[in-house]
């Protein structure tokens, strides 16, 4: 039976245990700093677009349908005259005021009843 000398093994374990007796702090090296860090830190806060309040299909007095998406804040809506048709964004400066878009678009009302004016047509009442 052979026995290993325990003294050299114990000395090696003791030496390895003594190597890192202090807890070390992690080192953070930034070899590639962000060139826009100061610009982004000083930028004005970003305003997110409003969330959708309601998405309605409305029947108008002439029997036609309009598809209206209302947004939170009551300052903008999206109107489509056909399902999947071209969207028209109508905006207003204040909630409760008529929402308008270029070309003669105008909309007033709420998520249940609106009065819509389209380019080249007279105002028409629509309800959901």
C-alpha atoms as an extended CHARMM CRD file, in Angstrom:
* protein
*
       128  EXT
         1         1  UNK       CA              0.0000000000        0.0000000000        0.0000000000  PROA      1               0.0000000000
         2         2  UNK       CA              1.3280000000        3.3750000000       -0.9270000000  PROA      2               0.0000000000
         3         3  UNK       CA              0.4800000000        6.4860000000        0.9750000000  PROA      3               0.0000000000
         4         4  UNK       CA              0.6550000000        9.9100000000       -0.4800000000  PROA      4               0.0000000000
         5         5  UNK       CA              2.5830000000       12.5050000000        1.3710000000  PROA      5               0.0000000000
         6         6  UNK       CA             -0.1190000000       14.7540000000        2.8330000000  PROA      6               0.0000000000
         7         7  UNK       CA              2.1580000000       17.6570000000        3.6810000000  PROA      7               0.0000000000
         8         8  UNK       CA              2.7020000000       18.8940000000        0.0850000000  PROA      8               0.0000000000
         9         9  UNK       CA             -1.0260000000       18.5580000000       -0.7220000000  PROA      9               0.0000000000
        10        10  UNK       CA             -2.0090000000       20.4870000000        2.4300000000  PROA      10              0.0000000000
        11        11  UNK       CA              0.5280000000       23.2140000000        1.6450000000  PROA      11              0.0000000000
        12        12  UNK       CA             -0.8330000000       23.6280000000       -1.8770000000  PROA      12              0.0000000000
        13        13  UNK       CA             -4.4380000000       23.9370000000       -0.6220000000  PROA      13              0.0000000000
        14        14  UNK       CA             -3.3680000000       26.4800000000        2.0170000000  PROA      14              0.0000000000
        15        15  UNK       CA             -1.4930000000       28.5460000000       -0.5940000000  PROA      15              0.0000000000
        16        16  UNK       CA             -4.5010000000       28.6260000000       -2.9260000000  PROA      16              0.0000000000
        17        17  UNK       CA             -6.8500000000       29.5980000000       -0.1120000000  PROA      17              0.0000000000
        18        18  UNK       CA             -4.6480000000       32.5610000000        0.8330000000  PROA      18              0.0000000000
        19        19  UNK       CA             -4.5220000000       33.9860000000       -2.6940000000  PROA      19              0.0000000000
        20        20  UNK       CA             -7.8590000000       35.7570000000       -2.5780000000  PROA      20              0.0000000000
        21        21  UNK       CA             -8.4810000000       36.6220000000        1.0310000000  PROA      21              0.0000000000
        22        22  UNK       CA            -10.2120000000       39.9840000000        0.3080000000  PROA      22              0.0000000000
        23        23  UNK       CA            -13.5160000000       40.1700000000       -1.5190000000  PROA      23              0.0000000000
        24        24  UNK       CA            -12.8260000000       41.9250000000       -4.7900000000  PROA      24              0.0000000000
        25        25  UNK       CA            -15.0250000000       44.5560000000       -6.3790000000  PROA      25              0.0000000000
        26        26  UNK       CA            -16.0710000000       43.9080000000       -9.9560000000  PROA      26              0.0000000000
        27        27  UNK       CA            -14.2270000000       45.9950000000      -12.4630000000  PROA      27              0.0000000000
        28        28  UNK       CA            -16.2860000000       47.7350000000      -15.1170000000  PROA      28              0.0000000000
        29        29  UNK       CA            -14.3180000000       48.6930000000      -18.1640000000  PROA      29              0.0000000000
        30        30  UNK       CA            -15.9900000000       50.9480000000      -20.7260000000  PROA      30              0.0000000000
        31        31  UNK       CA            -13.7860000000       50.6520000000      -23.7580000000  PROA      31              0.0000000000
        32        32  UNK       CA            -16.5190000000       51.9370000000      -26.0660000000  PROA      32              0.0000000000
        33        33  UNK       CA            -18.3700000000       54.8930000000      -24.4670000000  PROA      33              0.0000000000
        34        34  UNK       CA            -21.7090000000       56.0130000000      -25.9470000000  PROA      34              0.0000000000
        35        35  UNK       CA            -21.0610000000       59.1290000000      -28.0660000000  PROA      35              0.0000000000
        36        36  UNK       CA            -24.6690000000       60.3030000000      -27.5600000000  PROA      36              0.0000000000
        37        37  UNK       CA            -24.8590000000       59.7290000000      -23.7950000000  PROA      37              0.0000000000
        38        38  UNK       CA            -24.8590000000       63.4420000000      -22.9150000000  PROA      38              0.0000000000
        39        39  UNK       CA            -27.2860000000       64.3030000000      -25.7220000000  PROA      39              0.0000000000
        40        40  UNK       CA            -29.7310000000       61.6280000000      -24.5860000000  PROA      40              0.0000000000
        41        41  UNK       CA            -29.3940000000       62.6090000000      -20.9360000000  PROA      41              0.0000000000
        42        42  UNK       CA            -30.2980000000       66.2280000000      -21.7750000000  PROA      42              0.0000000000
        43        43  UNK       CA            -33.0980000000       65.4120000000      -24.2740000000  PROA      43              0.0000000000
        44        44  UNK       CA            -36.6650000000       66.4940000000      -23.5960000000  PROA      44              0.0000000000
        45        45  UNK       CA            -39.0510000000       63.7760000000      -22.4370000000  PROA      45              0.0000000000
        46        46  UNK       CA            -40.8010000000       61.8720000000      -25.2090000000  PROA      46              0.0000000000
        47        47  UNK       CA            -44.5940000000       62.0150000000      -25.3710000000  PROA      47              0.0000000000
        48        48  UNK       CA            -46.1100000000       58.7030000000      -26.3530000000  PROA      48              0.0000000000
        49        49  UNK       CA            -48.9810000000       58.5980000000      -28.8110000000  PROA      49              0.0000000000
        50        50  UNK       CA            -52.3940000000       58.2590000000      -27.1650000000  PROA      50              0.0000000000
        51        51  UNK       CA            -53.8880000000       54.8410000000      -26.5520000000  PROA      51              0.0000000000
        52        52  UNK       CA            -56.9780000000       53.6730000000      -28.4210000000  PROA      52              0.0000000000
        53        53  UNK       CA            -60.1260000000       54.5080000000      -26.4860000000  PROA      53              0.0000000000
        54        54  UNK       CA            -62.6850000000       52.8060000000      -28.7490000000  PROA      54              0.0000000000
        55        55  UNK       CA            -62.8930000000       51.3240000000      -32.2280000000  PROA      55              0.0000000000
        56        56  UNK       CA            -66.4370000000       51.7300000000      -33.6080000000  PROA      56              0.0000000000
        57        57  UNK       CA            -68.3700000000       50.8660000000      -36.7340000000  PROA      57              0.0000000000
        58        58  UNK       CA            -71.0550000000       53.5340000000      -37.1300000000  PROA      58              0.0000000000
        59        59  UNK       CA            -74.1810000000       53.5660000000      -39.2680000000  PROA      59              0.0000000000
        60        60  UNK       CA            -74.9700000000       56.9560000000      -40.8040000000  PROA      60              0.0000000000
        61        61  UNK       CA            -78.3850000000       58.4470000000      -41.6470000000  PROA      61              0.0000000000
        62        62  UNK       CA            -77.8500000000       57.7560000000      -45.3610000000  PROA      62              0.0000000000
        63        63  UNK       CA            -77.2630000000       54.0360000000      -44.6530000000  PROA      63              0.0000000000
        64        64  UNK       CA            -73.5140000000       54.1360000000      -45.1740000000  PROA      64              0.0000000000
        65        65  UNK       CA            -70.9580000000       52.8530000000      -42.6830000000  PROA      65              0.0000000000
        66        66  UNK       CA            -67.9440000000       54.6520000000      -41.2770000000  PROA      66              0.0000000000
        67        67  UNK       CA            -65.2200000000       53.0950000000      -39.1660000000  PROA      67              0.0000000000
        68        68  UNK       CA            -63.9480000000       55.4040000000      -36.4310000000  PROA      68              0.0000000000
        69        69  UNK       CA            -61.0480000000       54.8110000000      -34.0310000000  PROA      69              0.0000000000
        70        70  UNK       CA            -61.1930000000       57.1250000000      -31.0000000000  PROA      70              0.0000000000
        71        71  UNK       CA            -58.0530000000       57.8810000000      -28.9800000000  PROA      71              0.0000000000
        72        72  UNK       CA            -57.5560000000       58.8100000000      -25.3140000000  PROA      72              0.0000000000
        73        73  UNK       CA            -57.5960000000       62.5550000000      -24.6720000000  PROA      73              0.0000000000
        74        74  UNK       CA            -60.3320000000       63.1520000000      -27.2710000000  PROA      74              0.0000000000
        75        75  UNK       CA            -57.9700000000       65.1410000000      -29.4960000000  PROA      75              0.0000000000
        76        76  UNK       CA            -57.7270000000       62.7500000000      -32.4380000000  PROA      76              0.0000000000
        77        77  UNK       CA            -59.6410000000       60.0820000000      -34.3420000000  PROA      77              0.0000000000
        78        78  UNK       CA            -59.0100000000       57.9620000000      -37.4240000000  PROA      78              0.0000000000
        79        79  UNK       CA            -61.8950000000       57.6710000000      -39.9130000000  PROA      79              0.0000000000
        80        80  UNK       CA            -62.2840000000       55.1210000000      -42.6930000000  PROA      80              0.0000000000
        81        81  UNK       CA            -65.2000000000       55.1960000000      -45.1170000000  PROA      81              0.0000000000
        82        82  UNK       CA            -64.6250000000       51.5520000000      -46.1370000000  PROA      82              0.0000000000
        83        83  UNK       CA            -63.5680000000       48.5650000000      -44.0470000000  PROA      83              0.0000000000
        84        84  UNK       CA            -59.8160000000       48.3480000000      -44.5780000000  PROA      84              0.0000000000
        85        85  UNK       CA            -59.9400000000       51.6210000000      -46.5270000000  PROA      85              0.0000000000
        86        86  UNK       CA            -57.5560000000       54.5450000000      -46.3890000000  PROA      86              0.0000000000
        87        87  UNK       CA            -57.3930000000       56.0230000000      -42.8830000000  PROA      87              0.0000000000
        88        88  UNK       CA            -57.8320000000       59.7620000000      -42.3680000000  PROA      88              0.0000000000
        89        89  UNK       CA            -56.4450000000       61.2520000000      -39.1330000000  PROA      89              0.0000000000
        90        90  UNK       CA            -58.5670000000       64.1010000000      -37.7270000000  PROA      90              0.0000000000
        91        91  UNK       CA            -57.0830000000       66.1750000000      -34.9160000000  PROA      91              0.0000000000
        92        92  UNK       CA            -58.1650000000       68.9910000000      -32.6560000000  PROA      92              0.0000000000
        93        93  UNK       CA            -56.2970000000       71.4190000000      -30.4060000000  PROA      93              0.0000000000
        94        94  UNK       CA            -58.6140000000       70.8320000000      -27.4420000000  PROA      94              0.0000000000
        95        95  UNK       CA            -60.8840000000       68.0400000000      -26.2940000000  PROA      95              0.0000000000
        96        96  UNK       CA            -64.5270000000       68.8040000000      -27.1180000000  PROA      96              0.0000000000
        97        97  UNK       CA            -63.6990000000       70.9940000000      -30.1190000000  PROA      97              0.0000000000
        98        98  UNK       CA            -64.3200000000       69.7970000000      -33.7040000000  PROA      98              0.0000000000
        99        99  UNK       CA            -61.6450000000       67.4480000000      -35.0440000000  PROA      99              0.0000000000
       100       100  UNK       CA            -60.4930000000       68.3670000000      -38.5340000000  PROA      100             0.0000000000
       101       101  UNK       CA            -58.2000000000       67.2640000000      -41.3550000000  PROA      101             0.0000000000
       102       102  UNK       CA            -57.1100000000       68.7770000000      -44.6480000000  PROA      102             0.0000000000
       103       103  UNK       CA            -59.5840000000       68.5990000000      -47.4930000000  PROA      103             0.0000000000
       104       104  UNK       CA            -62.7530000000       69.4420000000      -45.5600000000  PROA      104             0.0000000000
       105       105  UNK       CA            -62.9730000000       66.6260000000      -42.9910000000  PROA      105             0.0000000000
       106       106  UNK       CA            -64.6700000000       67.4580000000      -39.6850000000  PROA      106             0.0000000000
       107       107  UNK       CA            -66.0110000000       65.3340000000      -36.8340000000  PROA      107             0.0000000000
       108       108  UNK       CA            -67.8190000000       66.2130000000      -33.6010000000  PROA      108             0.0000000000
       109       109  UNK       CA            -69.4700000000       63.9810000000      -31.0380000000  PROA      109             0.0000000000
       110       110  UNK       CA            -68.6650000000       61.0000000000      -28.8250000000  PROA      110             0.0000000000
       111       111  UNK       CA            -68.0090000000       57.2740000000      -29.1460000000  PROA      111             0.0000000000
       112       112  UNK       CA            -71.7520000000       56.6120000000      -29.5020000000  PROA      112             0.0000000000
       113       113  UNK       CA            -72.8550000000       59.4220000000      -31.8790000000  PROA      113             0.0000000000
       114       114  UNK       CA            -70.9070000000       61.6760000000      -34.2340000000  PROA      114             0.0000000000
       115       115  UNK       CA            -71.5290000000       64.2680000000      -36.8850000000  PROA      115             0.0000000000
       116       116  UNK       CA            -69.1420000000       63.7280000000      -39.7890000000  PROA      116             0.0000000000
       117       117  UNK       CA            -68.3980000000       66.0570000000      -42.6750000000  PROA      117             0.0000000000
       118       118  UNK       CA            -66.4780000000       64.5090000000      -45.5860000000  PROA      118             0.0000000000
       119       119  UNK       CA            -64.8430000000       66.3910000000      -48.4860000000  PROA      119             0.0000000000
       120       120  UNK       CA            -67.4760000000       67.5340000000      -50.9710000000  PROA      120             0.0000000000
       121       121  UNK       CA            -70.3940000000       66.2280000000      -48.8780000000  PROA      121             0.0000000000
       122       122  UNK       CA            -72.6700000000       67.7470000000      -46.2790000000  PROA      122             0.0000000000
       123       123  UNK       CA            -72.5860000000       66.8450000000      -42.5830000000  PROA      123             0.0000000000
       124       124  UNK       CA            -74.1900000000       63.5610000000      -41.6400000000  PROA      124             0.0000000000
       125       125  UNK       CA            -75.1470000000       62.0550000000      -38.2880000000  PROA      125             0.0000000000
       126       126  UNK       CA            -73.8120000000       58.5820000000      -37.4730000000  PROA      126             0.0000000000
       127       127  UNK       CA            -74.3190000000       56.3090000000      -34.4670000000  PROA      127             0.0000000000
       128       128  UNK       CA            -72.8570000000       53.0400000000      -33.1850000000  PROA      128             0.0000000000
